[in-house]
Amino acid sequence: MTDYTVEFVGTGETITVADTETILSRCIEAGIAQEYSCRVGMCLACSAEILEGEVTQPAARGLTDAEAERYALTCMARPLSDLQLDPCI
């Protein structure tokens, strides 16, 4: 298991997320407000633009392959590196 730093640009909030957990689940545990609804990768409510870093999100059915390179669905995304995200609220 590897831990990565996830920074939310705009709010300045930063959390540590293991590569075995989703970004959204860690946000909820840490008390960081994030938009979400379905939690199954379909509704796009939890989407965030990836400004820096990489994620894996094979179950993010709401995104095309091209979109998945630029956006993370935090309910499905697990970090592969340190990240800078800009929530699409």
PDB file of N, CA and C in Angstrom:
ATOM      1  N   MET A   1       0.849  -1.182   0.000  1.00  0.00           N
ATOM      2  CA  MET A   1       0.000   0.000   0.000  1.00  0.00           C
ATOM      3  C   MET A   1       0.892   1.243   0.000  1.00  0.00           C
ATOM      4  N   THR A   2       0.536   2.179  -0.853  1.00  0.00           N
ATOM      5  CA  THR A   2       1.262   3.444  -0.955  1.00  0.00           C
ATOM      6  C   THR A   2       0.299   4.591  -0.701  1.00  0.00           C
ATOM      7  N   ASP A   3       0.731   5.572   0.080  1.00  0.00           N
ATOM      8  CA  ASP A   3      -0.072   6.762   0.346  1.00  0.00           C
ATOM      9  C   ASP A   3       0.360   7.897  -0.571  1.00  0.00           C
ATOM     10  N   TYR A   4      -0.634   8.660  -1.031  1.00  0.00           N
ATOM     11  CA  TYR A   4      -0.377   9.810  -1.892  1.00  0.00           C
ATOM     12  C   TYR A   4      -1.069  11.037  -1.318  1.00  0.00           C
ATOM     13  N   THR A   5      -0.538  12.204  -1.638  1.00  0.00           N
ATOM     14  CA  THR A   5      -1.132  13.471  -1.234  1.00  0.00           C
ATOM     15  C   THR A   5      -2.067  13.946  -2.331  1.00  0.00           C
ATOM     16  N   VAL A   6      -3.289  14.299  -1.944  1.00  0.00           N
ATOM     17  CA  VAL A   6      -4.273  14.838  -2.880  1.00  0.00           C
ATOM     18  C   VAL A   6      -4.613  16.248  -2.417  1.00  0.00           C
ATOM     19  N   GLU A   7      -4.337  17.216  -3.285  1.00  0.00           N
ATOM     20  CA  GLU A   7      -4.615  18.620  -2.987  1.00  0.00           C
ATOM     21  C   GLU A   7      -5.788  19.089  -3.833  1.00  0.00           C
ATOM     22  N   PHE A   8      -6.730  19.770  -3.194  1.00  0.00           N
ATOM     23  CA  PHE A   8      -7.878  20.340  -3.894  1.00  0.00           C
ATOM     24  C   PHE A   8      -7.601  21.820  -4.127  1.00  0.00           C
ATOM     25  N   VAL A   9      -7.307  22.150  -5.377  1.00  0.00           N
ATOM     26  CA  VAL A   9      -6.978  23.517  -5.760  1.00  0.00           C
ATOM     27  C   VAL A   9      -8.225  24.379  -5.555  1.00  0.00           C
ATOM     28  N   GLY A  10      -8.030  25.555  -5.072  1.00  0.00           N
ATOM     29  CA  GLY A  10      -9.155  26.455  -4.821  1.00  0.00           C
ATOM     30  C   GLY A  10      -9.498  26.502  -3.346  1.00  0.00           C
ATOM     31  N   THR A  11      -9.588  25.328  -2.715  1.00  0.00           N
ATOM     32  CA  THR A  11      -9.875  25.302  -1.281  1.00  0.00           C
ATOM     33  C   THR A  11      -8.598  25.185  -0.468  1.00  0.00           C
ATOM     34  N   GLY A  12      -7.537  24.672  -1.104  1.00  0.00           N
ATOM     35  CA  GLY A  12      -6.280  24.481  -0.392  1.00  0.00           C
ATOM     36  C   GLY A  12      -6.283  23.276   0.527  1.00  0.00           C
ATOM     37  N   GLU A  13      -7.369  22.504   0.529  1.00  0.00           N
ATOM     38  CA  GLU A  13      -7.444  21.320   1.384  1.00  0.00           C
ATOM     39  C   GLU A  13      -6.572  20.211   0.806  1.00  0.00           C
ATOM     40  N   THR A  14      -5.916  19.493   1.696  1.00  0.00           N
ATOM     41  CA  THR A  14      -5.031  18.406   1.301  1.00  0.00           C
ATOM     42  C   THR A  14      -5.311  17.205   2.191  1.00  0.00           C
ATOM     43  N   ILE A  15      -5.349  16.027   1.561  1.00  0.00           N
ATOM     44  CA  ILE A  15      -5.525  14.788   2.314  1.00  0.00           C
ATOM     45  C   ILE A  15      -4.520  13.757   1.820  1.00  0.00           C
ATOM     46  N   THR A  16      -4.327  12.742   2.622  1.00  0.00           N
ATOM     47  CA  THR A  16      -3.516  11.596   2.232  1.00  0.00           C
ATOM     48  C   THR A  16      -4.469  10.464   1.896  1.00  0.00           C
ATOM     49  N   VAL A  17      -4.266   9.865   0.710  1.00  0.00           N
ATOM     50  CA  VAL A  17      -5.145   8.793   0.242  1.00  0.00           C
ATOM     51  C   VAL A  17      -4.280   7.604  -0.150  1.00  0.00           C
ATOM     52  N   ALA A  18      -4.605   6.436   0.373  1.00  0.00           N
ATOM     53  CA  ALA A  18      -3.893   5.213   0.000  1.00  0.00           C
ATOM     54  C   ALA A  18      -4.328   4.771  -1.391  1.00  0.00           C
ATOM     55  N   ASP A  19      -3.453   4.068  -2.075  1.00  0.00           N
ATOM     56  CA  ASP A  19      -3.792   3.582  -3.412  1.00  0.00           C
ATOM     57  C   ASP A  19      -4.846   2.477  -3.390  1.00  0.00           C
ATOM     58  N   THR A  20      -5.263   2.082  -2.199  1.00  0.00           N
ATOM     59  CA  THR A  20      -6.295   1.051  -2.056  1.00  0.00           C
ATOM     60  C   THR A  20      -7.671   1.626  -1.741  1.00  0.00           C
ATOM     61  N   GLU A  21      -7.781   2.953  -1.629  1.00  0.00           N
ATOM     62  CA  GLU A  21      -9.067   3.571  -1.302  1.00  0.00           C
ATOM     63  C   GLU A  21      -9.416   4.655  -2.311  1.00  0.00           C
ATOM     64  N   THR A  22     -10.705   4.952  -2.411  1.00  0.00           N
ATOM     65  CA  THR A  22     -11.122   6.003  -3.338  1.00  0.00           C
ATOM     66  C   THR A  22     -10.905   7.374  -2.698  1.00  0.00           C
ATOM     67  N   ILE A  23     -10.747   8.350  -3.553  1.00  0.00           N
ATOM     68  CA  ILE A  23     -10.547   9.720  -3.080  1.00  0.00           C
ATOM     69  C   ILE A  23     -11.774  10.187  -2.305  1.00  0.00           C
ATOM     70  N   LEU A  24     -12.973   9.884  -2.808  1.00  0.00           N
ATOM     71  CA  LEU A  24     -14.197  10.312  -2.126  1.00  0.00           C
ATOM     72  C   LEU A  24     -14.323   9.685  -0.745  1.00  0.00           C
ATOM     73  N   SER A  25     -14.037   8.399  -0.609  1.00  0.00           N
ATOM     74  CA  SER A  25     -14.177   7.765   0.707  1.00  0.00           C
ATOM     75  C   SER A  25     -13.252   8.416   1.723  1.00  0.00           C
ATOM     76  N   ARG A  26     -12.060   8.774   1.298  1.00  0.00           N
ATOM     77  CA  ARG A  26     -11.121   9.440   2.208  1.00  0.00           C
ATOM     78  C   ARG A  26     -11.580  10.859   2.536  1.00  0.00           C
ATOM     79  N   CYS A  27     -12.161  11.563   1.546  1.00  0.00           N
ATOM     80  CA  CYS A  27     -12.707  12.907   1.806  1.00  0.00           C
ATOM     81  C   CYS A  27     -13.802  12.846   2.862  1.00  0.00           C
ATOM     82  N   ILE A  28     -14.682  11.873   2.734  1.00  0.00           N
ATOM     83  CA  ILE A  28     -15.776  11.723   3.699  1.00  0.00           C
ATOM     84  C   ILE A  28     -15.209  11.463   5.094  1.00  0.00           C
ATOM     85  N   GLU A  29     -14.231  10.556   5.189  1.00  0.00           N
ATOM     86  CA  GLU A  29     -13.602  10.259   6.482  1.00  0.00           C
ATOM     87  C   GLU A  29     -12.933  11.490   7.085  1.00  0.00           C
ATOM     88  N   ALA A  30     -12.329  12.321   6.228  1.00  0.00           N
ATOM     89  CA  ALA A  30     -11.588  13.497   6.696  1.00  0.00           C
ATOM     90  C   ALA A  30     -12.473  14.723   6.896  1.00  0.00           C
ATOM     91  N   GLY A  31     -13.755  14.622   6.553  1.00  0.00           N
ATOM     92  CA  GLY A  31     -14.662  15.751   6.721  1.00  0.00           C
ATOM     93  C   GLY A  31     -14.509  16.826   5.665  1.00  0.00           C
ATOM     94  N   ILE A  32     -13.964  16.461   4.506  1.00  0.00           N
ATOM     95  CA  ILE A  32     -13.811  17.417   3.408  1.00  0.00           C
ATOM     96  C   ILE A  32     -15.049  17.338   2.525  1.00  0.00           C
ATOM     97  N   ALA A  33     -15.722  18.460   2.366  1.00  0.00           N
ATOM     98  CA  ALA A  33     -16.970  18.498   1.593  1.00  0.00           C
ATOM     99  C   ALA A  33     -16.685  18.256   0.114  1.00  0.00           C
ATOM    100  N   GLN A  34     -17.359  17.284  -0.456  1.00  0.00           N
ATOM    101  CA  GLN A  34     -17.278  16.970  -1.878  1.00  0.00           C
ATOM    102  C   GLN A  34     -18.682  16.658  -2.366  1.00  0.00           C
ATOM    103  N   GLU A  35     -18.996  17.130  -3.559  1.00  0.00           N
ATOM    104  CA  GLU A  35     -20.275  16.781  -4.171  1.00  0.00           C
ATOM    105  C   GLU A  35     -20.242  15.309  -4.572  1.00  0.00           C
ATOM    106  N   TYR A  36     -21.337  14.604  -4.355  1.00  0.00           N
ATOM    107  CA  TYR A  36     -21.471  13.239  -4.853  1.00  0.00           C
ATOM    108  C   TYR A  36     -22.927  12.836  -4.789  1.00  0.00           C
ATOM    109  N   SER A  37     -23.270  11.780  -5.519  1.00  0.00           N
ATOM    110  CA  SER A  37     -24.643  11.298  -5.511  1.00  0.00           C
ATOM    111  C   SER A  37     -24.675   9.777  -5.608  1.00  0.00           C
ATOM    112  N   CYS A  38     -24.436   9.236  -6.798  1.00  0.00           N
ATOM    113  CA  CYS A  38     -24.656   7.804  -7.027  1.00  0.00           C
ATOM    114  C   CYS A  38     -23.592   6.898  -6.408  1.00  0.00           C
ATOM    115  N   ARG A  39     -22.361   7.345  -6.332  1.00  0.00           N
ATOM    116  CA  ARG A  39     -21.210   6.586  -5.808  1.00  0.00           C
ATOM    117  C   ARG A  39     -20.886   5.334  -6.611  1.00  0.00           C
ATOM    118  N   VAL A  40     -21.351   5.278  -7.866  1.00  0.00           N
ATOM    119  CA  VAL A  40     -21.042   4.135  -8.732  1.00  0.00           C
ATOM    120  C   VAL A  40     -20.448   4.565 -10.072  1.00  0.00           C
ATOM    121  N   GLY A  41     -20.003   5.810 -10.184  1.00  0.00           N
ATOM    122  CA  GLY A  41     -19.319   6.264 -11.381  1.00  0.00           C
ATOM    123  C   GLY A  41     -20.190   6.628 -12.560  1.00  0.00           C
ATOM    124  N   MET A  42     -21.452   6.955 -12.326  1.00  0.00           N
ATOM    125  CA  MET A  42     -22.358   7.255 -13.431  1.00  0.00           C
ATOM    126  C   MET A  42     -22.843   8.703 -13.485  1.00  0.00           C
ATOM    127  N   CYS A  43     -23.084   9.333 -12.357  1.00  0.00           N
ATOM    128  CA  CYS A  43     -23.794  10.622 -12.352  1.00  0.00           C
ATOM    129  C   CYS A  43     -22.890  11.832 -12.611  1.00  0.00           C
ATOM    130  N   LEU A  44     -21.605  11.690 -12.434  1.00  0.00           N
ATOM    131  CA  LEU A  44     -20.604  12.747 -12.638  1.00  0.00           C
ATOM    132  C   LEU A  44     -20.623  13.853 -11.584  1.00  0.00           C
ATOM    133  N   ALA A  45     -21.440  13.723 -10.549  1.00  0.00           N
ATOM    134  CA  ALA A  45     -21.505  14.759  -9.512  1.00  0.00           C
ATOM    135  C   ALA A  45     -20.168  14.943  -8.796  1.00  0.00           C
ATOM    136  N   CYS A  46     -19.389  13.887  -8.699  1.00  0.00           N
ATOM    137  CA  CYS A  46     -18.125  13.940  -7.953  1.00  0.00           C
ATOM    138  C   CYS A  46     -16.917  14.215  -8.844  1.00  0.00           C
ATOM    139  N   SER A  47     -17.144  14.631 -10.070  1.00  0.00           N
ATOM    140  CA  SER A  47     -16.026  14.809 -11.004  1.00  0.00           C
ATOM    141  C   SER A  47     -15.108  15.957 -10.590  1.00  0.00           C
ATOM    142  N   ALA A  48     -13.836  15.759 -10.877  1.00  0.00           N
ATOM    143  CA  ALA A  48     -12.813  16.772 -10.603  1.00  0.00           C
ATOM    144  C   ALA A  48     -11.807  16.742 -11.744  1.00  0.00           C
ATOM    145  N   GLU A  49     -11.371  17.921 -12.163  1.00  0.00           N
ATOM    146  CA  GLU A  49     -10.354  17.990 -13.208  1.00  0.00           C
ATOM    147  C   GLU A  49      -8.998  17.615 -12.613  1.00  0.00           C
ATOM    148  N   ILE A  50      -8.283  16.752 -13.308  1.00  0.00           N
ATOM    149  CA  ILE A  50      -6.944  16.349 -12.876  1.00  0.00           C
ATOM    150  C   ILE A  50      -5.956  17.385 -13.408  1.00  0.00           C
ATOM    151  N   LEU A  51      -5.421  18.198 -12.518  1.00  0.00           N
ATOM    152  CA  LEU A  51      -4.450  19.219 -12.916  1.00  0.00           C
ATOM    153  C   LEU A  51      -3.035  18.665 -12.932  1.00  0.00           C
ATOM    154  N   GLU A  52      -2.791  17.711 -12.042  1.00  0.00           N
ATOM    155  CA  GLU A  52      -1.477  17.087 -11.958  1.00  0.00           C
ATOM    156  C   GLU A  52      -1.634  15.713 -11.339  1.00  0.00           C
ATOM    157  N   GLY A  53      -0.927  14.716 -11.884  1.00  0.00           N
ATOM    158  CA  GLY A  53      -0.936  13.374 -11.330  1.00  0.00           C
ATOM    159  C   GLY A  53      -1.779  12.406 -12.134  1.00  0.00           C
ATOM    160  N   GLU A  54      -1.868  11.177 -11.609  1.00  0.00           N
ATOM    161  CA  GLU A  54      -2.587  10.108 -12.290  1.00  0.00           C
ATOM    162  C   GLU A  54      -3.467   9.339 -11.318  1.00  0.00           C
ATOM    163  N   VAL A  55      -4.583   8.835 -11.848  1.00  0.00           N
ATOM    164  CA  VAL A  55      -5.491   7.989 -11.079  1.00  0.00           C
ATOM    165  C   VAL A  55      -5.806   6.741 -11.888  1.00  0.00           C
ATOM    166  N   THR A  56      -6.309   5.732 -11.202  1.00  0.00           N
ATOM    167  CA  THR A  56      -6.915   4.591 -11.866  1.00  0.00           C
ATOM    168  C   THR A  56      -8.392   4.630 -11.513  1.00  0.00           C
ATOM    169  N   GLN A  57      -9.244   4.434 -12.505  1.00  0.00           N
ATOM    170  CA  GLN A  57     -10.688   4.482 -12.274  1.00  0.00           C
ATOM    171  C   GLN A  57     -11.406   3.602 -13.304  1.00  0.00           C
ATOM    172  N   PRO A  58     -11.110   2.310 -13.302  1.00  0.00           N
ATOM    173  CA  PRO A  58     -11.679   1.423 -14.317  1.00  0.00           C
ATOM    174  C   PRO A  58     -13.197   1.317 -14.269  1.00  0.00           C
ATOM    175  N   ALA A  59     -13.808   1.617 -13.146  1.00  0.00           N
ATOM    176  CA  ALA A  59     -15.267   1.502 -13.031  1.00  0.00           C
ATOM    177  C   ALA A  59     -15.989   2.828 -13.261  1.00  0.00           C
ATOM    178  N   ALA A  60     -15.291   3.838 -13.750  1.00  0.00           N
ATOM    179  CA  ALA A  60     -15.904   5.153 -13.995  1.00  0.00           C
ATOM    180  C   ALA A  60     -16.653   5.121 -15.323  1.00  0.00           C
ATOM    181  N   ARG A  61     -17.816   4.514 -15.314  1.00  0.00           N
ATOM    182  CA  ARG A  61     -18.590   4.299 -16.541  1.00  0.00           C
ATOM    183  C   ARG A  61     -19.158   5.582 -17.125  1.00  0.00           C
ATOM    184  N   GLY A  62     -19.232   6.642 -16.348  1.00  0.00           N
ATOM    185  CA  GLY A  62     -19.802   7.890 -16.831  1.00  0.00           C
ATOM    186  C   GLY A  62     -18.856   8.722 -17.681  1.00  0.00           C
ATOM    187  N   LEU A  63     -17.601   8.289 -17.810  1.00  0.00           N
ATOM    188  CA  LEU A  63     -16.608   9.039 -18.581  1.00  0.00           C
ATOM    189  C   LEU A  63     -16.170   8.257 -19.816  1.00  0.00           C
ATOM    190  N   THR A  64     -15.938   8.968 -20.905  1.00  0.00           N
ATOM    191  CA  THR A  64     -15.305   8.346 -22.067  1.00  0.00           C
ATOM    192  C   THR A  64     -13.827   8.151 -21.736  1.00  0.00           C
ATOM    193  N   ASP A  65     -13.117   7.383 -22.554  1.00  0.00           N
ATOM    194  CA  ASP A  65     -11.687   7.187 -22.320  1.00  0.00           C
ATOM    195  C   ASP A  65     -10.938   8.516 -22.345  1.00  0.00           C
ATOM    196  N   ALA A  66     -11.303   9.388 -23.281  1.00  0.00           N
ATOM    197  CA  ALA A  66     -10.646  10.697 -23.377  1.00  0.00           C
ATOM    198  C   ALA A  66     -10.927  11.541 -22.135  1.00  0.00           C
ATOM    199  N   GLU A  67     -12.166  11.536 -21.659  1.00  0.00           N
ATOM    200  CA  GLU A  67     -12.518  12.300 -20.454  1.00  0.00           C
ATOM    201  C   GLU A  67     -11.802  11.748 -19.225  1.00  0.00           C
ATOM    202  N   ALA A  68     -11.636  10.430 -19.161  1.00  0.00           N
ATOM    203  CA  ALA A  68     -11.004   9.795 -18.004  1.00  0.00           C
ATOM    204  C   ALA A  68      -9.530  10.172 -17.870  1.00  0.00           C
ATOM    205  N   GLU A  69      -8.923  10.646 -18.951  1.00  0.00           N
ATOM    206  CA  GLU A  69      -7.538  11.106 -18.868  1.00  0.00           C
ATOM    207  C   GLU A  69      -7.454  12.487 -18.236  1.00  0.00           C
ATOM    208  N   ARG A  70      -8.544  13.243 -18.299  1.00  0.00           N
ATOM    209  CA  ARG A  70      -8.550  14.630 -17.821  1.00  0.00           C
ATOM    210  C   ARG A  70      -9.350  14.840 -16.540  1.00  0.00           C
ATOM    211  N   TYR A  71     -10.287  13.938 -16.273  1.00  0.00           N
ATOM    212  CA  TYR A  71     -11.176  14.084 -15.123  1.00  0.00           C
ATOM    213  C   TYR A  71     -11.170  12.825 -14.263  1.00  0.00           C
ATOM    214  N   ALA A  72     -11.346  13.024 -12.971  1.00  0.00           N
ATOM    215  CA  ALA A  72     -11.471  11.919 -12.027  1.00  0.00           C
ATOM    216  C   ALA A  72     -12.875  11.926 -11.451  1.00  0.00           C
ATOM    217  N   LEU A  73     -13.482  10.763 -11.387  1.00  0.00           N
ATOM    218  CA  LEU A  73     -14.709  10.599 -10.608  1.00  0.00           C
ATOM    219  C   LEU A  73     -14.241  10.133  -9.242  1.00  0.00           C
ATOM    220  N   THR A  74     -14.294  11.024  -8.266  1.00  0.00           N
ATOM    221  CA  THR A  74     -13.666  10.737  -6.980  1.00  0.00           C
ATOM    222  C   THR A  74     -14.283   9.538  -6.268  1.00  0.00           C
ATOM    223  N   CYS A  75     -15.508   9.168  -6.630  1.00  0.00           N
ATOM    224  CA  CYS A  75     -16.128   7.995  -6.014  1.00  0.00           C
ATOM    225  C   CYS A  75     -15.502   6.695  -6.506  1.00  0.00           C
ATOM    226  N   MET A  76     -14.826   6.736  -7.644  1.00  0.00           N
ATOM    227  CA  MET A  76     -14.206   5.556  -8.247  1.00  0.00           C
ATOM    228  C   MET A  76     -12.684   5.655  -8.303  1.00  0.00           C
ATOM    229  N   ALA A  77     -12.153   6.873  -8.337  1.00  0.00           N
ATOM    230  CA  ALA A  77     -10.727   7.093  -8.584  1.00  0.00           C
ATOM    231  C   ALA A  77      -9.865   6.758  -7.372  1.00  0.00           C
ATOM    232  N   ARG A  78      -8.788   6.033  -7.655  1.00  0.00           N
ATOM    233  CA  ARG A  78      -7.754   5.728  -6.666  1.00  0.00           C
ATOM    234  C   ARG A  78      -6.449   6.341  -7.180  1.00  0.00           C
ATOM    235  N   PRO A  79      -5.681   6.972  -6.309  1.00  0.00           N
ATOM    236  CA  PRO A  79      -4.472   7.664  -6.778  1.00  0.00           C
ATOM    237  C   PRO A  79      -3.365   6.697  -7.200  1.00  0.00           C
ATOM    238  N   LEU A  80      -2.641   7.104  -8.243  1.00  0.00           N
ATOM    239  CA  LEU A  80      -1.429   6.399  -8.670  1.00  0.00           C
ATOM    240  C   LEU A  80      -0.197   7.269  -8.444  1.00  0.00           C
ATOM    241  N   SER A  81      -0.431   8.509  -7.996  1.00  0.00           N
ATOM    242  CA  SER A  81       0.642   9.469  -7.722  1.00  0.00           C
ATOM    243  C   SER A  81       0.049  10.570  -6.852  1.00  0.00           C
ATOM    244  N   ASP A  82       0.882  11.508  -6.425  1.00  0.00           N
ATOM    245  CA  ASP A  82       0.352  12.706  -5.779  1.00  0.00           C
ATOM    246  C   ASP A  82      -0.513  13.426  -6.805  1.00  0.00           C
ATOM    247  N   LEU A  83      -1.565  14.106  -6.332  1.00  0.00           N
ATOM    248  CA  LEU A  83      -2.541  14.717  -7.235  1.00  0.00           C
ATOM    249  C   LEU A  83      -2.839  16.159  -6.869  1.00  0.00           C
ATOM    250  N   GLN A  84      -3.186  16.920  -7.892  1.00  0.00           N
ATOM    251  CA  GLN A  84      -3.839  18.216  -7.726  1.00  0.00           C
ATOM    252  C   GLN A  84      -5.147  18.113  -8.491  1.00  0.00           C
ATOM    253  N   LEU A  85      -6.258  18.321  -7.792  1.00  0.00           N
ATOM    254  CA  LEU A  85      -7.582  18.220  -8.392  1.00  0.00           C
ATOM    255  C   LEU A  85      -8.334  19.533  -8.243  1.00  0.00           C
ATOM    256  N   ASP A  86      -9.149  19.829  -9.243  1.00  0.00           N
ATOM    257  CA  ASP A  86     -10.035  20.991  -9.193  1.00  0.00           C
ATOM    258  C   ASP A  86     -11.461  20.472  -9.308  1.00  0.00           C
ATOM    259  N   PRO A  87     -12.199  20.401  -8.188  1.00  0.00           N
ATOM    260  CA  PRO A  87     -13.569  19.887  -8.243  1.00  0.00           C
ATOM    261  C   PRO A  87     -14.427  20.678  -9.219  1.00  0.00           C
ATOM    262  N   CYS A  88     -15.223  19.977  -9.984  1.00  0.00           N
ATOM    263  CA  CYS A  88     -16.097  20.594 -11.001  1.00  0.00           C
ATOM    264  C   CYS A  88     -17.450  20.894 -10.383  1.00  0.00           C
ATOM    265  N   ILE A  89     -17.484  21.864  -9.470  1.00  0.00           N
ATOM    266  CA  ILE A  89     -18.736  22.176  -8.776  1.00  0.00           C
ATOM    267  C   ILE A  89     -19.385  23.366  -9.434  1.00  0.00           C
TER     268      ILE A  89
END
